[in-house]
Short mmCIF file of C-alpha atoms and ligand atoms in Angstrom, two decimals:
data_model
loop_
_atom_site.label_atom_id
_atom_site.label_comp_id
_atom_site.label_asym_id
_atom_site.label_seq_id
_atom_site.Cartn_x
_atom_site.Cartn_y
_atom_site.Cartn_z
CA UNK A 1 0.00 0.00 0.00
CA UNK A 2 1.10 3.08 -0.95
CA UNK A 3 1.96 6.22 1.49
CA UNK A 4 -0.84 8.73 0.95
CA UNK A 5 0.32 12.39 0.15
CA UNK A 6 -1.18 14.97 2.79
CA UNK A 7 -0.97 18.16 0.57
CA UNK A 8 -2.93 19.50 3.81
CA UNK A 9 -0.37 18.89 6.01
CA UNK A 10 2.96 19.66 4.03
CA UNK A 11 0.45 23.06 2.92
CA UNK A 12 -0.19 24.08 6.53
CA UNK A 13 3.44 23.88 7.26
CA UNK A 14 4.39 26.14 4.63
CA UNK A 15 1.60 28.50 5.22
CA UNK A 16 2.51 28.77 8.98
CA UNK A 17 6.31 30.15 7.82
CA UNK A 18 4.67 31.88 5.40
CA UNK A 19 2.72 33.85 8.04
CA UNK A 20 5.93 34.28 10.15
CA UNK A 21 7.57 35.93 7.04
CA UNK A 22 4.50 38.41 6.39
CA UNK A 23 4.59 39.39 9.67
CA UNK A 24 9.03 40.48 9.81
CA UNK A 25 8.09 41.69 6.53
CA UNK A 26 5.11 43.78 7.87
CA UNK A 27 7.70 44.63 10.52
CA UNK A 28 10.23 46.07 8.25
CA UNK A 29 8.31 47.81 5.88
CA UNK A 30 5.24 48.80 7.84
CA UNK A 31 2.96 47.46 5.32
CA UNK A 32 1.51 43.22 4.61
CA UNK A 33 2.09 42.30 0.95
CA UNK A 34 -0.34 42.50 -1.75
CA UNK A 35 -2.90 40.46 -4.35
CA UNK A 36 -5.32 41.58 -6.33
CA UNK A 37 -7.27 38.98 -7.66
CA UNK A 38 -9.79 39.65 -10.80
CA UNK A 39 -12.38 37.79 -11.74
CA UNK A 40 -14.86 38.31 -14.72
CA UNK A 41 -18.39 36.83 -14.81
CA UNK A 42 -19.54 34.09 -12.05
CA UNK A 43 -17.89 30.98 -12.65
CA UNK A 44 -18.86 29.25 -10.13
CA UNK A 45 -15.62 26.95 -9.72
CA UNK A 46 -13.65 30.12 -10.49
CA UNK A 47 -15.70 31.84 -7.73
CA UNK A 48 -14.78 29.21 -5.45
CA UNK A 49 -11.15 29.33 -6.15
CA UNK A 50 -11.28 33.22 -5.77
CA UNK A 51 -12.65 32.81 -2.51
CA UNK A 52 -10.23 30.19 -1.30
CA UNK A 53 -7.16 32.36 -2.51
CA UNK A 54 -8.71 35.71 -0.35
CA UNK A 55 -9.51 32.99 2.79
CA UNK A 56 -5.73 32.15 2.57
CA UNK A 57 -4.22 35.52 2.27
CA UNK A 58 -6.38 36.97 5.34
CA UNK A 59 -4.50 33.63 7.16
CA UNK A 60 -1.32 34.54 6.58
CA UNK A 61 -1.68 38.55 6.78
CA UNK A 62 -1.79 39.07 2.64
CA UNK A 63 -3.94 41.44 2.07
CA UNK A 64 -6.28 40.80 -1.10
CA UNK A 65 -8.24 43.03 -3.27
CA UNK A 66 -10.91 40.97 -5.04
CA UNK A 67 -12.03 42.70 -8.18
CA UNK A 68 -15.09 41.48 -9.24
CA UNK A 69 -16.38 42.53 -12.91
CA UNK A 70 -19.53 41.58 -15.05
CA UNK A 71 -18.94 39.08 -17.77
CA UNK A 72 -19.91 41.91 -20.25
CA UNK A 73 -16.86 43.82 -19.97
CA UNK A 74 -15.12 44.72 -22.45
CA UNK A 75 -11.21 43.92 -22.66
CA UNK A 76 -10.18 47.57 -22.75
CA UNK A 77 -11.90 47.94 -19.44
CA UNK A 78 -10.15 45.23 -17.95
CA UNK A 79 -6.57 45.80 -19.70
CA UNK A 80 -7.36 49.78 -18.05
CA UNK A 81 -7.58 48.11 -14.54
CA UNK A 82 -4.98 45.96 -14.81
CA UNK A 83 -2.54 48.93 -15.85
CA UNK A 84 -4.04 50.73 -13.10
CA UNK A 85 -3.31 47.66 -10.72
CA UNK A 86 0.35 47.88 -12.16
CA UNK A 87 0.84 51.58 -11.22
CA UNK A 88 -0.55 50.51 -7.24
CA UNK A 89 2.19 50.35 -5.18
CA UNK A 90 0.36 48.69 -2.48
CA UNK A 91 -0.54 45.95 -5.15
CA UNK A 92 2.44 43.21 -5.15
CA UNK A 93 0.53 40.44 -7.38
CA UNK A 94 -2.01 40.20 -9.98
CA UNK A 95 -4.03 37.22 -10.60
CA UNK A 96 -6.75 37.24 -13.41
CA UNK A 97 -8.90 33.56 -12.69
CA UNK A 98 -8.86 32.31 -15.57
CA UNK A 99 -10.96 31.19 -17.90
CA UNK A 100 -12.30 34.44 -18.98
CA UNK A 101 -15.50 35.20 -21.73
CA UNK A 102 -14.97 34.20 -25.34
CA UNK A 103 -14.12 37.86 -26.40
CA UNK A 104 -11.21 38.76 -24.19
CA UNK A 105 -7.75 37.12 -25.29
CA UNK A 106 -6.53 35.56 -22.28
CA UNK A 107 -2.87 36.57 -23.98
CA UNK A 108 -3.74 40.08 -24.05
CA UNK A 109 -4.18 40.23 -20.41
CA UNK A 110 -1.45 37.83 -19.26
CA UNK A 111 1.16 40.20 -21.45
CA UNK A 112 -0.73 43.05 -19.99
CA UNK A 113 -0.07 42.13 -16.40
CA UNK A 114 3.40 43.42 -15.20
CA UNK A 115 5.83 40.31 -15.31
CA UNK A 116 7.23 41.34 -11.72
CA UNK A 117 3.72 41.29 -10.54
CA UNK A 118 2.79 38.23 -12.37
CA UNK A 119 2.52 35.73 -9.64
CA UNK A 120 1.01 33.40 -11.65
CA UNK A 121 4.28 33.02 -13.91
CA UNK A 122 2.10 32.90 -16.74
CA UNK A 123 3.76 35.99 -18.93
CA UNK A 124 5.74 34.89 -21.36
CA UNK A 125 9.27 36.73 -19.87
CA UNK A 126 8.66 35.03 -16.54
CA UNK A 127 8.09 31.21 -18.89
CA UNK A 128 11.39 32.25 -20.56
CA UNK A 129 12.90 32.99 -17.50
CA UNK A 130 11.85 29.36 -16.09
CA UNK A 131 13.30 28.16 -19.36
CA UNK A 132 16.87 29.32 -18.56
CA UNK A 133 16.74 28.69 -14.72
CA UNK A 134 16.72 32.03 -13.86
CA UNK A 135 13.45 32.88 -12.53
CA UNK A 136 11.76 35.16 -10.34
CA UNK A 137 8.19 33.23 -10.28
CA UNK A 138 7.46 29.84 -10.67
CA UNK A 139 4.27 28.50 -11.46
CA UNK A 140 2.11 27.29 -8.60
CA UNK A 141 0.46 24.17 -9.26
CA UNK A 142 4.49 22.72 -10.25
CA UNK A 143 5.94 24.37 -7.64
CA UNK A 144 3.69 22.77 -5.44
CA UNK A 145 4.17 18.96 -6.84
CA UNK A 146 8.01 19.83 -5.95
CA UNK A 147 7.90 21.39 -2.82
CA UNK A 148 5.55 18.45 -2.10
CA UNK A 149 8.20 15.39 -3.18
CA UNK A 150 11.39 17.65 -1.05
CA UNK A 151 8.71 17.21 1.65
CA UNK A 152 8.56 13.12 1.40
CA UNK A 153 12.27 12.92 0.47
CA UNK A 154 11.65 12.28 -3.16
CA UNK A 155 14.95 11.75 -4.93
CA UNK A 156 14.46 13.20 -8.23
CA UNK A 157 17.88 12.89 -9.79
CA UNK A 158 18.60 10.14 -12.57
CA UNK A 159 14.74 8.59 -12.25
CA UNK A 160 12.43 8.29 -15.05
CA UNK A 161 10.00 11.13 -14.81
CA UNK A 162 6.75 10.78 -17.11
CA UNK A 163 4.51 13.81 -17.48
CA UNK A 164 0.99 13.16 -19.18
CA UNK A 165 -0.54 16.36 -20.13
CA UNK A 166 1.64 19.55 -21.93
CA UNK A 167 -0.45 22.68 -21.06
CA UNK A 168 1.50 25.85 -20.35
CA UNK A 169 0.18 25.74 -16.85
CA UNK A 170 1.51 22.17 -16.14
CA UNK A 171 2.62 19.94 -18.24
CA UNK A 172 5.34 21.99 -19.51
CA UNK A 173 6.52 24.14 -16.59
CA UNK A 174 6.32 20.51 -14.44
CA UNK A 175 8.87 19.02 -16.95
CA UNK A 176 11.63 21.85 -16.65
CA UNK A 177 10.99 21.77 -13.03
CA UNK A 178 11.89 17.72 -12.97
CA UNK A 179 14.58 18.34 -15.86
CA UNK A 180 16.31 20.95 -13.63
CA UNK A 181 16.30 18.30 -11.18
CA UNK A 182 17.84 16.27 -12.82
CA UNK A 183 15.19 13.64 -13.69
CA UNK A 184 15.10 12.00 -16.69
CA UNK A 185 11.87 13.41 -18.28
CA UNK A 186 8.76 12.22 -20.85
CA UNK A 187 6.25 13.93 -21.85
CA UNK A 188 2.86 12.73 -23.18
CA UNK A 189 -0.23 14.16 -24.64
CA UNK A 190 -3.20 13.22 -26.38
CA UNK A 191 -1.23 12.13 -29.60
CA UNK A 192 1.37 10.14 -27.50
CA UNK A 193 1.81 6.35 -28.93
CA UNK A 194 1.72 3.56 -26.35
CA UNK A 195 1.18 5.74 -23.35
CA UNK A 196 0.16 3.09 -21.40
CA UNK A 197 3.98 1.33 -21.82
CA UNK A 198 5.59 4.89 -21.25
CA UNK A 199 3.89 5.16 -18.25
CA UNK A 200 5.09 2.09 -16.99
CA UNK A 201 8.17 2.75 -16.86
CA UNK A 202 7.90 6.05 -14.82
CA UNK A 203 9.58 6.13 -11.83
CA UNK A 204 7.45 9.22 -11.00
CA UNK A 205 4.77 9.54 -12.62
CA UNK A 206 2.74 13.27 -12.65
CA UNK A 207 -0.60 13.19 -14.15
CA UNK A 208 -2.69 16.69 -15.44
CA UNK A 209 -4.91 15.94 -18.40
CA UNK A 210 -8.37 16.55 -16.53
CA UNK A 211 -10.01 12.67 -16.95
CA UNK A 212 -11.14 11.91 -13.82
CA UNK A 213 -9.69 8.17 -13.11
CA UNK A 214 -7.91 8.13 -16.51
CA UNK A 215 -4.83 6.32 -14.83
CA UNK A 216 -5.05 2.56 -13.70
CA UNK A 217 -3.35 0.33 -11.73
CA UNK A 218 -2.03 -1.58 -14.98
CA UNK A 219 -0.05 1.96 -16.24
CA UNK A 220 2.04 2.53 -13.32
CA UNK A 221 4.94 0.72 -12.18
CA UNK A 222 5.19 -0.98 -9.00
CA UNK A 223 6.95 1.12 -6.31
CA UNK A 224 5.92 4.54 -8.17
CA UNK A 225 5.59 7.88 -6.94
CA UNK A 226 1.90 8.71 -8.87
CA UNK A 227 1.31 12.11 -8.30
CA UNK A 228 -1.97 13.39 -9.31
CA UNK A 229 -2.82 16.98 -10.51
CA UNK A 230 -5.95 16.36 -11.89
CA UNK A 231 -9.66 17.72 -10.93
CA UNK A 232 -13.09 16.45 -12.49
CA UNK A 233 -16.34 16.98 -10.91
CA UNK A 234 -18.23 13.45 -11.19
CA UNK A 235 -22.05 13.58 -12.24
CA UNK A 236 -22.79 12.75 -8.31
CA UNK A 237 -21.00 16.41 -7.49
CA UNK A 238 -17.95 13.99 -5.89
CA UNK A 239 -14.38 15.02 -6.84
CA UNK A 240 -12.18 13.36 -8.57
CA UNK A 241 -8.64 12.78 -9.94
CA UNK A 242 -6.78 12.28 -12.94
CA UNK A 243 -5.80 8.80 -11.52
CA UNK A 244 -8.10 5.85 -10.21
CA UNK A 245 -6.82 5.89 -6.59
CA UNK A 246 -8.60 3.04 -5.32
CA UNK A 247 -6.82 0.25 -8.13
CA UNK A 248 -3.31 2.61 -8.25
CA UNK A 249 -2.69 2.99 -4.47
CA UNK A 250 -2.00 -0.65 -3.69
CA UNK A 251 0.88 -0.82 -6.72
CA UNK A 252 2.09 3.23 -5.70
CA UNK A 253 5.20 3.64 -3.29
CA UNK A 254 3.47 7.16 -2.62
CA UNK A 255 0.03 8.76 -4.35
CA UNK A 256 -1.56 12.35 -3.93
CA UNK A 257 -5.44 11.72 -3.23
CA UNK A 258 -7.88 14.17 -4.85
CA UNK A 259 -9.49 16.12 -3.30
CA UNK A 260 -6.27 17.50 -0.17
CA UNK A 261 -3.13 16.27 -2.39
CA UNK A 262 -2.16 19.05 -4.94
CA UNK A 263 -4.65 21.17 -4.96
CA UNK A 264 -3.64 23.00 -1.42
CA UNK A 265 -0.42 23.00 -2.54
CA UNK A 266 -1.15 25.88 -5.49
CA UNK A 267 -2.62 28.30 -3.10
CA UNK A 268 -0.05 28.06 -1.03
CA UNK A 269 2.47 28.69 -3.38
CA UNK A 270 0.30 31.57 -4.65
CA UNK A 271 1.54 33.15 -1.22
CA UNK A 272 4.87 32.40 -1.44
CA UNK A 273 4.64 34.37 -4.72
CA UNK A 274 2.76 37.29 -3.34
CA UNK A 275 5.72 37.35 -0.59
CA UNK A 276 8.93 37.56 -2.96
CA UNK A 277 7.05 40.05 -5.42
CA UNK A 278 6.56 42.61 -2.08
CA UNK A 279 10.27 41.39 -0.86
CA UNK A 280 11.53 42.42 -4.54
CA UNK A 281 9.30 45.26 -4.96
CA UNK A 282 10.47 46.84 -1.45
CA UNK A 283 14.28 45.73 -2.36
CA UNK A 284 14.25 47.97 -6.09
CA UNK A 285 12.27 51.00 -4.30
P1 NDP B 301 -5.51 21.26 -20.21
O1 NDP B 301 -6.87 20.84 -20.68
O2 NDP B 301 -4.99 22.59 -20.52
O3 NDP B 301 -4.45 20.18 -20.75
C1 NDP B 301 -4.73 18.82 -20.70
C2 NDP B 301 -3.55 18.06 -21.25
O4 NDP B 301 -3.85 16.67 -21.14
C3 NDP B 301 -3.27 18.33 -22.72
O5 NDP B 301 -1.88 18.43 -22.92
C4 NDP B 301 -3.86 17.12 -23.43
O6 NDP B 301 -3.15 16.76 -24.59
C5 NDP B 301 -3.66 16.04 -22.39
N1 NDP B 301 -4.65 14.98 -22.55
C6 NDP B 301 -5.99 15.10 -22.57
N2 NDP B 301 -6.57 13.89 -22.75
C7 NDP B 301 -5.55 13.00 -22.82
C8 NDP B 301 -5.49 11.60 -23.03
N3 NDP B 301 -6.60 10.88 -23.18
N4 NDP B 301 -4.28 11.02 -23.08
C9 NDP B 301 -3.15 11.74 -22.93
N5 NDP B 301 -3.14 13.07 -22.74
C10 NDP B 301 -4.33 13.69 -22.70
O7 NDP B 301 -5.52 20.96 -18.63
P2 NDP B 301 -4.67 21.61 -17.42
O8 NDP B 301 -3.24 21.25 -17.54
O9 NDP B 301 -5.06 23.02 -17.22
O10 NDP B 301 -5.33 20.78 -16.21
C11 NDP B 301 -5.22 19.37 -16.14
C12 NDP B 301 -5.99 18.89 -14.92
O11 NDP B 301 -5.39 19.43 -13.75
C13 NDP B 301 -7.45 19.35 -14.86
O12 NDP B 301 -8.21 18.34 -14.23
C14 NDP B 301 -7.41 20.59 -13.98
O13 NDP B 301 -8.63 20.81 -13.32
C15 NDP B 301 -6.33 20.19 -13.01
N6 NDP B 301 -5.64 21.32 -12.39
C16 NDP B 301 -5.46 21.25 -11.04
C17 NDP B 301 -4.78 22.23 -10.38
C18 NDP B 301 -4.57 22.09 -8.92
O14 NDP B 301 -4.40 23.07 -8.25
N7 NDP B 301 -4.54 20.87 -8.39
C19 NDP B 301 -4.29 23.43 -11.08
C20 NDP B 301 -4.44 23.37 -12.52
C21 NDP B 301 -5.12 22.34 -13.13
P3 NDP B 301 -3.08 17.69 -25.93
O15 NDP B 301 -2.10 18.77 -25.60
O16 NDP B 301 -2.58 16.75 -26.97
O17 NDP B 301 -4.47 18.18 -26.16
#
């Protein structure tokens, strides 16, 4: 049986230093670090990931602006705020939930947002940035899977790392994190050949392709680290992962569950973002 992943726990840790840094921070510089989070139109999933990200920052002593607009606006209006949001000083991040209405390029407003207030690390000089291993952001959900194997000890140097999924938000950012690491990394997709052989073979093995239960017992290796990054809402309103827990934990050295693996793990490094961007901001005034 495999050890089961708390992202609660290792998240709670993080948070709690988190909070001691806001507060020396607050100390020094007599004000708490900033987020301004947008949302447009009423998602509700995005609404409850808005609300989750403002719950956290009041924990830890961010303080978070939650901008709120009508699904009707137009992108002008919202490229206007988020220049204005640039200009704020009190403003350290900017997060835009995405996804946004059909007529607003989500490029436009990730390029729009200033890349040292991008806390996301979603604009393309912060991607580039990752690229070379010289970065000021990294992207949370990734950052998370990593700080979450350094947490359980997860040797990540010379093993076989297989990635399914390739989106700019994952996939991709999670194999230069791995390769920087030294892992030997895959990547697979939708097009991928054989996937079920490649995944075999992973040592660790990250899943983000948004199938709930895709992964089975019979694609993962015995021993394996299956970590699982994926979120589907089932038709009885349960959640579930990327991976089929209940056949892969038995095979798994170590699994993330869904819901309390991952998924804490990106708001928390949301903070940790927010934090550097003030500590960087206050550092260049
Ligand atoms: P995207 O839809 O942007 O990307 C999905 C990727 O999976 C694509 O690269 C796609 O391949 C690949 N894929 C889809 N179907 C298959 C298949 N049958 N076989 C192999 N590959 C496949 O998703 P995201 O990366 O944004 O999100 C992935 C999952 O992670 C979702 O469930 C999402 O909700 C969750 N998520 C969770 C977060 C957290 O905090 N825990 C944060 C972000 C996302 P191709 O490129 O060929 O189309």
């Amino acid at each position: 049986m495999a050890e089961i992943v708390s992202g609660k726990v290792v998240s709670a840790k993080v948070r709690e230093k988190i909070k001691g840094d806001v507060a020396s921070f607050y100390k020094k510089h007599g004000r708490a670090p900033g987020l301004a989070v947008i949302m447009v139109g009423n998602n509700p999933a995005s609404a409850v990931y808005v609300r989750n990200k403002h719950k956290a920052c009041l924990e830890v002593g961010i303080t978070s602006y939650e901008i709120t607009f009508d699904e009707n606006i137009s992108e002008e209006e919202l490229l206007a705020k988020i220049r204005e949001l640039n200009a704020d000083s009190s403003v350290d991040g900017i997060l835009v939930q995405l996804p946004l209405p059909k007529h607003i390029s989500e490029e436009r407003v990730i390029e729009t947002i200033s890349s040292v207030k991008d806390v996301d690390a979603f604009h393309p000089e912060n991607v580039g940035k990752i690229m070379i291993g010289n970065y000021t952001f990294l992207p949370c959900t990734p950052a998370g899977v990593i700080e979450l194997l350094e947490h359980y000890n997860v040797q990540v140097e010379g093993k076989k790392c297989v990635i399914i999924g390739r989106s700019n938000i994952v996939g991709k950012p999670m194999a230069h994190l791995l390769l920087e690491r030294n892992g030997t990394v895959t990547v697979c997709h939708s097009r991928t050949r054989e996937l079920r052989e490649i995944a075999k073979e992973a040592d660790i093995l990250v899943v983000a392709i948004g199938r709930a239960n895709f992964v089975t017992a019979d694609m993962v290796k015995p021993g394996a680290v299956v970590i699982d990054v994926g979120i589907n809402r089932l038709s009885d309103g349960k959640l579930a992962g990327d991976v089929d827990f209940s056949s892969v934990e038995p095979v798994a050295s170590l699994i993330t569950p869904v819901p309390g693996g991952v998924g804490p793990m990106t708001i928390t490094m949301l903070l940790k973002n927010t934090l550097s961007a003030a500590k960087m901001h206050e550092n260049n005034r």
